[in-house]
PDB file of C-alpha atoms and ligand atoms in Angstrom:
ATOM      1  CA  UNK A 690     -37.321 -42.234  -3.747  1.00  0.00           C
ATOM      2  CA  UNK A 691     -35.356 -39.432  -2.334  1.00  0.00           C
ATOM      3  CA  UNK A 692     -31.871 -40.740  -3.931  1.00  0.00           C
ATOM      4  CA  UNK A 693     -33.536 -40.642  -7.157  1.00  0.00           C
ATOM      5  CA  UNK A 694     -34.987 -36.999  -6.226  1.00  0.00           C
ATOM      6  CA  UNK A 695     -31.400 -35.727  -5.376  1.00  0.00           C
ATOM      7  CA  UNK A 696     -30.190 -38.085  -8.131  1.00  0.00           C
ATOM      8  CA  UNK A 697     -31.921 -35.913 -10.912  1.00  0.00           C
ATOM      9  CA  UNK A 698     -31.912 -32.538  -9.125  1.00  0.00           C
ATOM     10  CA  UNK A 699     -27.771 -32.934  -9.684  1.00  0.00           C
ATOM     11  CA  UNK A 700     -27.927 -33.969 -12.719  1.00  0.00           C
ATOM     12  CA  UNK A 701     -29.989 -30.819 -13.698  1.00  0.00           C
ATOM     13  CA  UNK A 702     -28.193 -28.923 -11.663  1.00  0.00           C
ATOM     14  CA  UNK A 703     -24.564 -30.145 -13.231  1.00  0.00           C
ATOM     15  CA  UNK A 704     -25.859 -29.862 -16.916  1.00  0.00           C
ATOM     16  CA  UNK A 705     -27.417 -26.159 -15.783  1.00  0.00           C
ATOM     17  CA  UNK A 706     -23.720 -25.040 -14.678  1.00  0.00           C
ATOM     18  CA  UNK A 707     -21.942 -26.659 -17.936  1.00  0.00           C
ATOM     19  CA  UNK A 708     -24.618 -24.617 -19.895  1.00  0.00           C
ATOM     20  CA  UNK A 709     -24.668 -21.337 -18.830  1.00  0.00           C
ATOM     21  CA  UNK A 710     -21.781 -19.978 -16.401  1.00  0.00           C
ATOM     22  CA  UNK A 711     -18.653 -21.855 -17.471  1.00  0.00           C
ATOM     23  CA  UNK A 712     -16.119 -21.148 -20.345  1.00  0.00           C
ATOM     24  CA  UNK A 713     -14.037 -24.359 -21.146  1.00  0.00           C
ATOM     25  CA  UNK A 714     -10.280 -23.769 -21.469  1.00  0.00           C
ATOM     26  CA  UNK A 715      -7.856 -22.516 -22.975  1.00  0.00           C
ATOM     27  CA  UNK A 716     -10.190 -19.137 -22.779  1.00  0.00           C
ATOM     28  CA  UNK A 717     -10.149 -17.321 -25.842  1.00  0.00           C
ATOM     29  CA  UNK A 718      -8.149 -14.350 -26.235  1.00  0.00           C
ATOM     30  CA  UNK A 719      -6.692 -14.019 -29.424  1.00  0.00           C
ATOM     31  CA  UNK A 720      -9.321 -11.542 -30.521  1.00  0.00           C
ATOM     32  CA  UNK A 721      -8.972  -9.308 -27.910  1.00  0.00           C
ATOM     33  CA  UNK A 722      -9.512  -9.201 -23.989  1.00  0.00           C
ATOM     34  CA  UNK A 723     -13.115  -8.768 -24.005  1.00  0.00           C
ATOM     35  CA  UNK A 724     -15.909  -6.480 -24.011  1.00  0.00           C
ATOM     36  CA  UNK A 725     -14.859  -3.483 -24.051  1.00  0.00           C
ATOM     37  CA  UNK A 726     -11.454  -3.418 -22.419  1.00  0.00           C
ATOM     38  CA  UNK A 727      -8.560  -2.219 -24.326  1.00  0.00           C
ATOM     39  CA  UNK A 728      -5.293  -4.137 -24.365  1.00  0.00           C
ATOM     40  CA  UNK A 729      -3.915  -1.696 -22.301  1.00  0.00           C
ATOM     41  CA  UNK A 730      -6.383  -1.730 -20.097  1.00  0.00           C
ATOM     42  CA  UNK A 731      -5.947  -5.686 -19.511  1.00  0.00           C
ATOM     43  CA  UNK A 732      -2.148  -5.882 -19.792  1.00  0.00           C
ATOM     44  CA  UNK A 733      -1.637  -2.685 -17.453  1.00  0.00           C
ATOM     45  CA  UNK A 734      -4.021  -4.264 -14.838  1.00  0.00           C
ATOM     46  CA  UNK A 735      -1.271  -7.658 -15.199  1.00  0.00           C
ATOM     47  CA  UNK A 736       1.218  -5.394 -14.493  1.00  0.00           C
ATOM     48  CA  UNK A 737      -0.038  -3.818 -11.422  1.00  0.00           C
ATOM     49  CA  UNK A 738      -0.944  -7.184  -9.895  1.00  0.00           C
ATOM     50  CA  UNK A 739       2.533  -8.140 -10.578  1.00  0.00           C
ATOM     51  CA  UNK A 740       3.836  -5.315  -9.198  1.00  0.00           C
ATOM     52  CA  UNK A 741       1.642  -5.742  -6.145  1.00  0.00           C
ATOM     53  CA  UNK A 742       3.150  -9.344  -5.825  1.00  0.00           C
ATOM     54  CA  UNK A 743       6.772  -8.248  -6.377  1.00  0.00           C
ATOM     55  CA  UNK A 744       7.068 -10.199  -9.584  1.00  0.00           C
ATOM     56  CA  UNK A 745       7.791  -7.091 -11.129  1.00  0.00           C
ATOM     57  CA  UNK A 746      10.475  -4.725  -9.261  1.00  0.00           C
ATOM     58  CA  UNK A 747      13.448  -2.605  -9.473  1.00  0.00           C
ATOM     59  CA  UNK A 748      11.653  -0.166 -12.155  1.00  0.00           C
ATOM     60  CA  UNK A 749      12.400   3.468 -12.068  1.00  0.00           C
ATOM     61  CA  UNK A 750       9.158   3.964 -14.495  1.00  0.00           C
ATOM     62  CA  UNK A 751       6.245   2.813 -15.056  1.00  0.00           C
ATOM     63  CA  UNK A 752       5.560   2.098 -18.839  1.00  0.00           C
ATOM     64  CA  UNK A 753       4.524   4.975 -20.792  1.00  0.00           C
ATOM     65  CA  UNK A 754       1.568   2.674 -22.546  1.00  0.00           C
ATOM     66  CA  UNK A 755       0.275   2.330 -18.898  1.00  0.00           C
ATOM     67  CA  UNK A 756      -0.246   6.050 -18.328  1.00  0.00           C
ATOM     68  CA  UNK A 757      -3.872   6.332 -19.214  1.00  0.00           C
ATOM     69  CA  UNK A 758      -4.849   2.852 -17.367  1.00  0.00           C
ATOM     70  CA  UNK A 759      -2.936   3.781 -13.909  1.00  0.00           C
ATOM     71  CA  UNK A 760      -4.796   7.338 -14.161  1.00  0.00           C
ATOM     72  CA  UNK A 761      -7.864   5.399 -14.245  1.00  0.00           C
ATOM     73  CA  UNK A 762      -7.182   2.937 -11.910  1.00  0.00           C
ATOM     74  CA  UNK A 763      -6.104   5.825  -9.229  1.00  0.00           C
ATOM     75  CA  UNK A 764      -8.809   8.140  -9.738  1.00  0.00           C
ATOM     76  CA  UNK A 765     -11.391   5.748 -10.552  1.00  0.00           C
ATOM     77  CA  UNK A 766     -11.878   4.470  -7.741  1.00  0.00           C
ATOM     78  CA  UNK A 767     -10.450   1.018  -7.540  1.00  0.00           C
ATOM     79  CA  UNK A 768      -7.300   2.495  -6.043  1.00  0.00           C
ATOM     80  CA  UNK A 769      -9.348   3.328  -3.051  1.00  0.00           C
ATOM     81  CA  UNK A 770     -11.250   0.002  -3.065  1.00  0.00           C
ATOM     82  CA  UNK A 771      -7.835  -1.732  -3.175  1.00  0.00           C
ATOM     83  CA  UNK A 772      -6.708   0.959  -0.227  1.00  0.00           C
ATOM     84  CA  UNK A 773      -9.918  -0.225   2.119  1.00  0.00           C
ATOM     85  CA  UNK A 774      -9.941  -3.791   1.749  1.00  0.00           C
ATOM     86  CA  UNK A 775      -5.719  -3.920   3.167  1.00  0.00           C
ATOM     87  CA  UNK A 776      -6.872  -1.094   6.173  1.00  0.00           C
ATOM     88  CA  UNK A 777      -9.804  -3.110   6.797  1.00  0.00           C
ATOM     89  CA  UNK A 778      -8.054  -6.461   7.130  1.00  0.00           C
ATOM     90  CA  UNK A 779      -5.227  -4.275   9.183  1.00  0.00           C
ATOM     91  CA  UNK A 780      -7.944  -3.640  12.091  1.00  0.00           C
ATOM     92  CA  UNK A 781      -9.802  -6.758  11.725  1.00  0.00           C
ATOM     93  CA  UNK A 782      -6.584  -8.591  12.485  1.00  0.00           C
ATOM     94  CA  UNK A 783      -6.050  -6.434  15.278  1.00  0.00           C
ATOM     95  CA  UNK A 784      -9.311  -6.386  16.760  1.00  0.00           C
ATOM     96  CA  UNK A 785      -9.079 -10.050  17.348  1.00  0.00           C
ATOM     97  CA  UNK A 786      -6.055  -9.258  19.533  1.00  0.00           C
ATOM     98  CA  UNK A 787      -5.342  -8.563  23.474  1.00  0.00           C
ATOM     99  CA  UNK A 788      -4.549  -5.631  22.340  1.00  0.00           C
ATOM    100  CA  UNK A 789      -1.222  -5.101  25.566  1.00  0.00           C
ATOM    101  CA  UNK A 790       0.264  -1.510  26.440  1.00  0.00           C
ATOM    102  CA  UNK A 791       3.309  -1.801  24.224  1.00  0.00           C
ATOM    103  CA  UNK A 792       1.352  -2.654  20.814  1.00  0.00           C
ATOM    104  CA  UNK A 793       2.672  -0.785  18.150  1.00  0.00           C
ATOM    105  CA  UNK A 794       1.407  -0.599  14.649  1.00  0.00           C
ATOM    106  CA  UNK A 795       4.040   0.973  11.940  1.00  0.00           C
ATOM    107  CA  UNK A 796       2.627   2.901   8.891  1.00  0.00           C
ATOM    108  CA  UNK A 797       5.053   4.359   6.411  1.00  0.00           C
ATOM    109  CA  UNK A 798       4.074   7.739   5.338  1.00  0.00           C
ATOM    110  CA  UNK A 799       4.635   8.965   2.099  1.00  0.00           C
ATOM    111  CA  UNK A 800       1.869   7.260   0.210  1.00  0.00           C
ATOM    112  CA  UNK A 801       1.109   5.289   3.239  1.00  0.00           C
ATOM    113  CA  UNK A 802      -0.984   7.849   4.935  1.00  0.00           C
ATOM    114  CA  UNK A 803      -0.261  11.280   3.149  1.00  0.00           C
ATOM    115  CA  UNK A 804      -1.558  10.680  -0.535  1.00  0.00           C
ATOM    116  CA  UNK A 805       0.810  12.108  -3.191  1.00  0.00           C
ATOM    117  CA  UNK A 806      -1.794  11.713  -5.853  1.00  0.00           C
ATOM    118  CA  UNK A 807      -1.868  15.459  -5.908  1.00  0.00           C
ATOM    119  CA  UNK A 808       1.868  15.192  -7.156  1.00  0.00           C
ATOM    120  CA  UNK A 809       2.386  11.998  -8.933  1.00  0.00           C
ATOM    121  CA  UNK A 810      -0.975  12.613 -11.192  1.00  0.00           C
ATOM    122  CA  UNK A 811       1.347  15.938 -12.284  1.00  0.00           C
ATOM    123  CA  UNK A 812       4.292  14.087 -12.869  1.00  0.00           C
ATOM    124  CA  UNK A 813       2.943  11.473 -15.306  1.00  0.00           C
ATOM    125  CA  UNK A 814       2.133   8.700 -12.712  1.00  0.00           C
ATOM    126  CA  UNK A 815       5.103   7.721 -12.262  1.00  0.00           C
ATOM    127  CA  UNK A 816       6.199   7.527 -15.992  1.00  0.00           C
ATOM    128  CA  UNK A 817       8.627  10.660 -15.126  1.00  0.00           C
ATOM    129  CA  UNK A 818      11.666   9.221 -13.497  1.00  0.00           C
ATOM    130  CA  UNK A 819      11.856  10.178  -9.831  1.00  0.00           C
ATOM    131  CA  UNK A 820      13.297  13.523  -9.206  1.00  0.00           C
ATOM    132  CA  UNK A 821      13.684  13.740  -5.078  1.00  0.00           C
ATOM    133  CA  UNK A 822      14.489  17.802  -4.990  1.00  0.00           C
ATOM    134  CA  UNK A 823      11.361  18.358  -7.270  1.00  0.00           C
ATOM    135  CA  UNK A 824       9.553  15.813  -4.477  1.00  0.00           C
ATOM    136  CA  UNK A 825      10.448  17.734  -1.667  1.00  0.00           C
ATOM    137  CA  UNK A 826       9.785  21.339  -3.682  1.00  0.00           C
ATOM    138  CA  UNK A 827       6.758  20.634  -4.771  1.00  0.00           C
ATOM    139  CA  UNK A 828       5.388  18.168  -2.401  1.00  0.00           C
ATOM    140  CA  UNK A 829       6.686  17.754   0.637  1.00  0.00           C
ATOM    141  CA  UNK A 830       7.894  21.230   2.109  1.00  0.00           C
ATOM    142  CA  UNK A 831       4.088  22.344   1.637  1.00  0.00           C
ATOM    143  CA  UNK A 832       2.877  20.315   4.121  1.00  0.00           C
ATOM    144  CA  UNK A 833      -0.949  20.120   2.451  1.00  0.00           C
ATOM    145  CA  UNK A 834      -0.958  16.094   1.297  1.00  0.00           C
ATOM    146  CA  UNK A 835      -3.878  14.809   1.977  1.00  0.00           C
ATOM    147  CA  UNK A 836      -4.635  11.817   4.142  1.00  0.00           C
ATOM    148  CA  UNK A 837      -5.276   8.772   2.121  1.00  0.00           C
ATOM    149  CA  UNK A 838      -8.997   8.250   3.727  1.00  0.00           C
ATOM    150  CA  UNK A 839      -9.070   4.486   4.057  1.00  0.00           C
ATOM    151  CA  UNK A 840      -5.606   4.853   6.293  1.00  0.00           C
ATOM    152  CA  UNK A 841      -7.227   7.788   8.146  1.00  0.00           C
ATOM    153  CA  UNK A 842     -10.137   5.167   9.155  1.00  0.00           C
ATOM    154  CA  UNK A 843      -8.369   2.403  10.112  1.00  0.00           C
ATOM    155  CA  UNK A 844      -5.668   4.695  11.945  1.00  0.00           C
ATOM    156  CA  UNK A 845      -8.546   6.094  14.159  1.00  0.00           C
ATOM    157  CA  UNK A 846     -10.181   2.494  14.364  1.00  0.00           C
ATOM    158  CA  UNK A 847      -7.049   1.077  15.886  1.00  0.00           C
ATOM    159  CA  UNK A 848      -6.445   4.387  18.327  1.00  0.00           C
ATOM    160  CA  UNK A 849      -9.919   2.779  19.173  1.00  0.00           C
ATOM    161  CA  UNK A 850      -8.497  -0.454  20.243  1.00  0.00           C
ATOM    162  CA  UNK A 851      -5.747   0.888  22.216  1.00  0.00           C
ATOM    163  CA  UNK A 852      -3.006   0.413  19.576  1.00  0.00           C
ATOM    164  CA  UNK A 853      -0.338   2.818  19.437  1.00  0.00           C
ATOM    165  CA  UNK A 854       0.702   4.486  16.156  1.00  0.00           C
ATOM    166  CA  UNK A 855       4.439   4.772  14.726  1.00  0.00           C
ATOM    167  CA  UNK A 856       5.119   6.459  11.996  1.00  0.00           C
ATOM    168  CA  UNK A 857       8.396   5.223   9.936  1.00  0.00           C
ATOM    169  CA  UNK A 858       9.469   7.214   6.907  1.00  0.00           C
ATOM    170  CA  UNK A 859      12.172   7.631   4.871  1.00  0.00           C
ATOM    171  CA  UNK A 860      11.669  11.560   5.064  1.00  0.00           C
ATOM    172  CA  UNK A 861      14.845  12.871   6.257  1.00  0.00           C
ATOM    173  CA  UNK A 862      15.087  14.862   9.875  1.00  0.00           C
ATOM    174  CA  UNK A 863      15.240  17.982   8.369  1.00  0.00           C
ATOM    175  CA  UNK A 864      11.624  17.835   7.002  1.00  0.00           C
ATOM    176  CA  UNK A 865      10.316  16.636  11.015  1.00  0.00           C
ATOM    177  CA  UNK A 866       8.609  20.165  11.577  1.00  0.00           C
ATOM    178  CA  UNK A 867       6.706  19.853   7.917  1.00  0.00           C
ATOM    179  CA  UNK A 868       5.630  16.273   8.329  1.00  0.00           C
ATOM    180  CA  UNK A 869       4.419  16.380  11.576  1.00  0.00           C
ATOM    181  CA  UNK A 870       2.274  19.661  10.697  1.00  0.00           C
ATOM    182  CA  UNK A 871       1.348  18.220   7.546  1.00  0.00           C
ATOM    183  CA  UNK A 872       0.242  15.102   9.178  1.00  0.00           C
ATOM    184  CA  UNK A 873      -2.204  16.811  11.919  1.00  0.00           C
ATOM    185  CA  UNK A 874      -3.620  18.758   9.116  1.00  0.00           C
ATOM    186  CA  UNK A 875      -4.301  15.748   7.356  1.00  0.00           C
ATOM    187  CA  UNK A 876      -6.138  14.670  10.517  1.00  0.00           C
ATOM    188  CA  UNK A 877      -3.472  12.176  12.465  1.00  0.00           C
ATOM    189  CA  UNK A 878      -3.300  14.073  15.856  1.00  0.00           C
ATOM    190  CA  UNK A 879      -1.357  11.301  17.762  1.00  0.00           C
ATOM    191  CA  UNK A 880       1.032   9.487  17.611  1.00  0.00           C
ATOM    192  CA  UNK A 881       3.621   7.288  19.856  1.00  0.00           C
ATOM    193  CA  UNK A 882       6.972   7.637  17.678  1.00  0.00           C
ATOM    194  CA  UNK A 883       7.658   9.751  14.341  1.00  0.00           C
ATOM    195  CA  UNK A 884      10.692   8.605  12.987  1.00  0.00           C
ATOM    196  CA  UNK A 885      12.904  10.276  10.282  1.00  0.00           C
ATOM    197  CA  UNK A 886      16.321   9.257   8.608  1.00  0.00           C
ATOM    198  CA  UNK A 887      19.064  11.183   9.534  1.00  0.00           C
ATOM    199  CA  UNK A 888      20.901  12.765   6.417  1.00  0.00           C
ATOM    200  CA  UNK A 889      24.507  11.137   7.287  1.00  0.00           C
ATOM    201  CA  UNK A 890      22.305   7.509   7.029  1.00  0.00           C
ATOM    202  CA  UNK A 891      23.578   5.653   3.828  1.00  0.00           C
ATOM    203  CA  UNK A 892      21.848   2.959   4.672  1.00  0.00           C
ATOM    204  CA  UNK A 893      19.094   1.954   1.797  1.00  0.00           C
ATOM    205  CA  UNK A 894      15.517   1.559   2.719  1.00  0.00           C
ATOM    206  CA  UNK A 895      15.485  -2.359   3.816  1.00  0.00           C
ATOM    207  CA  UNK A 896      18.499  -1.712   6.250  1.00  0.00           C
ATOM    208  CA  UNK A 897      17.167   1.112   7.729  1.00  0.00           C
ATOM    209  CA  UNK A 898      13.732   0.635   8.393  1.00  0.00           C
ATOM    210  CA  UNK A 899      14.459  -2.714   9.740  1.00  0.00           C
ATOM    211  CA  UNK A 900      17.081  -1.012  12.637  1.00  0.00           C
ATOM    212  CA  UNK A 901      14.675   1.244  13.432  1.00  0.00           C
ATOM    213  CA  UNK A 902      12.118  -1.327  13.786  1.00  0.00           C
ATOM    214  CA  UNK A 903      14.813  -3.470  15.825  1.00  0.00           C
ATOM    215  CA  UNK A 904      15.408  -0.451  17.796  1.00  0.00           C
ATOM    216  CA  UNK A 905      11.541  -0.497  19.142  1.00  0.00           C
ATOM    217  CA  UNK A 906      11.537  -3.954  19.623  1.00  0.00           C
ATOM    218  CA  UNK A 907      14.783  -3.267  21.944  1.00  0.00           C
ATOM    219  CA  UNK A 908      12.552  -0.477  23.733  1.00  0.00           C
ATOM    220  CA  UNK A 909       9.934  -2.974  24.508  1.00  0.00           C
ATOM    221  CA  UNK A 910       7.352  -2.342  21.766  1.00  0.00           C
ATOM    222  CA  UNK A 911       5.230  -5.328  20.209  1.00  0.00           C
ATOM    223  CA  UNK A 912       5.387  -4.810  16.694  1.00  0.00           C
ATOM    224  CA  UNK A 913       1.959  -6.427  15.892  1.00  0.00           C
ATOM    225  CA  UNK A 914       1.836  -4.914  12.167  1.00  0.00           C
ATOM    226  CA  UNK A 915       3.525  -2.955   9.704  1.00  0.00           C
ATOM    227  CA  UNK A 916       1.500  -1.536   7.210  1.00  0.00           C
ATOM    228  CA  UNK A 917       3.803   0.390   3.995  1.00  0.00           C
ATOM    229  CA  UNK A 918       2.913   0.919   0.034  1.00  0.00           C
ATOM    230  CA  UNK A 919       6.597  -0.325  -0.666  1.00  0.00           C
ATOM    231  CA  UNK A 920       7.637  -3.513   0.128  1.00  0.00           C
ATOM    232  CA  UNK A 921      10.653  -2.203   1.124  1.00  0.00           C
ATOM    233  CA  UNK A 922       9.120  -1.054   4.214  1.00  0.00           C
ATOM    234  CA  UNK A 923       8.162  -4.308   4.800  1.00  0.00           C
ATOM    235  CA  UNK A 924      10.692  -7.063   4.093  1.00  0.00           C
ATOM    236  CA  UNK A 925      14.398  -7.509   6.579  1.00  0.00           C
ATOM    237  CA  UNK A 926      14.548  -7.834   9.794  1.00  0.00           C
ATOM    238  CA  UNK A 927      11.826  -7.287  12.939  1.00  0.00           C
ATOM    239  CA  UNK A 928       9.678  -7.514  10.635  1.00  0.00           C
ATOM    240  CA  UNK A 929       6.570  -7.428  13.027  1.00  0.00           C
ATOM    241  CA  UNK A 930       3.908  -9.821  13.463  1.00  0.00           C
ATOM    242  CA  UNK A 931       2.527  -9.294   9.993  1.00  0.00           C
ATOM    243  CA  UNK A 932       3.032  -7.156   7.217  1.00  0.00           C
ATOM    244  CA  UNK A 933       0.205  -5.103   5.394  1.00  0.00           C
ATOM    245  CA  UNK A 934       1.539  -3.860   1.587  1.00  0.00           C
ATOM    246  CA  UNK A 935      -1.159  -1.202   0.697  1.00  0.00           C
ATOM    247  CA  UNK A 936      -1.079  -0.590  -3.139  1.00  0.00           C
ATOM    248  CA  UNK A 937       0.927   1.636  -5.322  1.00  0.00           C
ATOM    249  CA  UNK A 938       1.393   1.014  -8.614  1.00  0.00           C
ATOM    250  CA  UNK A 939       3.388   4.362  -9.700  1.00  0.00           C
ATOM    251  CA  UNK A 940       7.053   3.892  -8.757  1.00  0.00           C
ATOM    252  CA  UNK A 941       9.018   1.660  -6.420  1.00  0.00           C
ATOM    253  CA  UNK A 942      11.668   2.228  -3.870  1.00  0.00           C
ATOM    254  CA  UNK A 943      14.591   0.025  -3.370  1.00  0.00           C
TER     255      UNK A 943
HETATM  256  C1  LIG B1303      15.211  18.038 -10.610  1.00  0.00           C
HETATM  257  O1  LIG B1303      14.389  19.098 -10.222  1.00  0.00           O
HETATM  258  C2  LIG B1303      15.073  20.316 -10.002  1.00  0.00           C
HETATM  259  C3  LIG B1303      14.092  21.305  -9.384  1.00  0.00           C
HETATM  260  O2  LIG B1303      12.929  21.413 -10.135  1.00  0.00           O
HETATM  261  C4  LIG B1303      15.690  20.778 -11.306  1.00  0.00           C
HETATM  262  O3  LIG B1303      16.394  21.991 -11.111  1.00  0.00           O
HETATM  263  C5  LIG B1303      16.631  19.710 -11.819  1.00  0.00           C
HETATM  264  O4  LIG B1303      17.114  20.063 -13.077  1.00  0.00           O
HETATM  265  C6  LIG B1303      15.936  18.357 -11.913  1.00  0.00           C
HETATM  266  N1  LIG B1303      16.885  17.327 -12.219  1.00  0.00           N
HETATM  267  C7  LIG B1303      16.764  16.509 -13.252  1.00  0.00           C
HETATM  268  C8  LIG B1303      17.824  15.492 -13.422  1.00  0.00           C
HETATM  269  O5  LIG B1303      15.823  16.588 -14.022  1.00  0.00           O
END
């Protein structure tokens, strides 16, 4: 009696879930991507994800068709969705730690923890190509970016466990007194190591942020992430225990 019970309560079941909730394949698309989403809308969102996943790379642009959609996408909200769920799984990683005296946590900056929404959403979202003097005029010497305020959570969350904070950037030394004003206004107070390329360094971002992070390991630090919006932050040598790549889908560093 009760195999015939569970007998027909699968069968209903199975014939329910090939009725209602399942498309067969191949889906079909050649109409359009469905309700209500553009094709831009659908192909820029494949291009983000592949940026995201490094199958796309090495662009100095992002296309100009994808303007509209990466507006959206940043100031829509998912952006910031995207943002929380990496800084969330940053401190839940760490909180299962023993968190020791010499744990370090690395976030870049630029886009890392100081937003430059304010300048990128000027400058096209990244369909302008790069201009780094127009950067530094018009962004970074007036110290006022914004925290990103998913970073600024889990960067007080892991203060909270006892982690310490170093901040790796590209920035150069000569912009040390700007960043570090700009990032207390933005509301980091504290931090363990701020470190800034010297001009004379030729080195390009893989080589150089992976010295630096060999240098800390040489000091006695515990690398135990590395959290960056470029994945050239990320990837070389010393690479940490694990690597966090927070999202940015408006231009890529090499
Ligand atoms: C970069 O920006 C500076 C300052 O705004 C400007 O003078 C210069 O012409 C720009 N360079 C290019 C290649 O557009």
């Amino acid at each position: 009696m009760k195999f015939v019970v569970f007998f027909v309560a699968t069968v209903l079941v199975a014939s329910q879930c090939h009725g209602a909730s399942f498309r067969s394949f191949p889906l079909q698309m050649p109409t359009g991507y469905g309700a209500g989403a553009s094709y831009d809308d659908v192909r820029c969102a494949s291009w983000r994800l592949a940026v995201e996943a490094q199958n796309i790379f090495g662009f100095q642009t992002i296309p100009e068709r994808c303007v509209e959609s990466t507006a959206a996408y940043i100031e829509g909200g998912q952006y910031q969705s995207d943002s929380k769920t990496v800084n969330q799984q940053v401190f839940f990683y760490a909180s299962d730690l023993k968190i020791q005296d010499n744990d370090v946590v690395i976030f870049n900056v630029d886009g890392t923890v100081l937003s430059n929404v304010p300048y990128y959403s000027q400058h096209g979202y990244g369909s302008e190509k790069f201009n780094s003097t127009r950067y530094d005029e018009e962004f970074v010497n007036k110290g006022d970016a914004p925290a990103l305020p998913e970073t600024l959570i889990n960067y007080n969350k892991l203060l909270g466990l006892g982690v310490k904070i170093v901040f790796l950037t590209g920035r150069l030394t000569d912009k040390k007194a700007v960043t570090e004003a700009n990032l207390r206004k933005a509301g980091f107070h504290t931090w363990e190591k701020l470190i800034l390329k010297e001009p004379s360094n030729n080195q390009n971002s893989v080589e150089y942020k992976s010295t630096e992070r060999g240098r800390l390991v040489q000091q006695g630090y515990r690398i135990i992430a590395n959290v960056a919006d470029q994945w050239s932050s990320l990837k070389g040598r010393n690479q940490g225990l694990r690597s966090f790549k927070l999202p940015n889908p408006m231009y890529y560093i090499q």
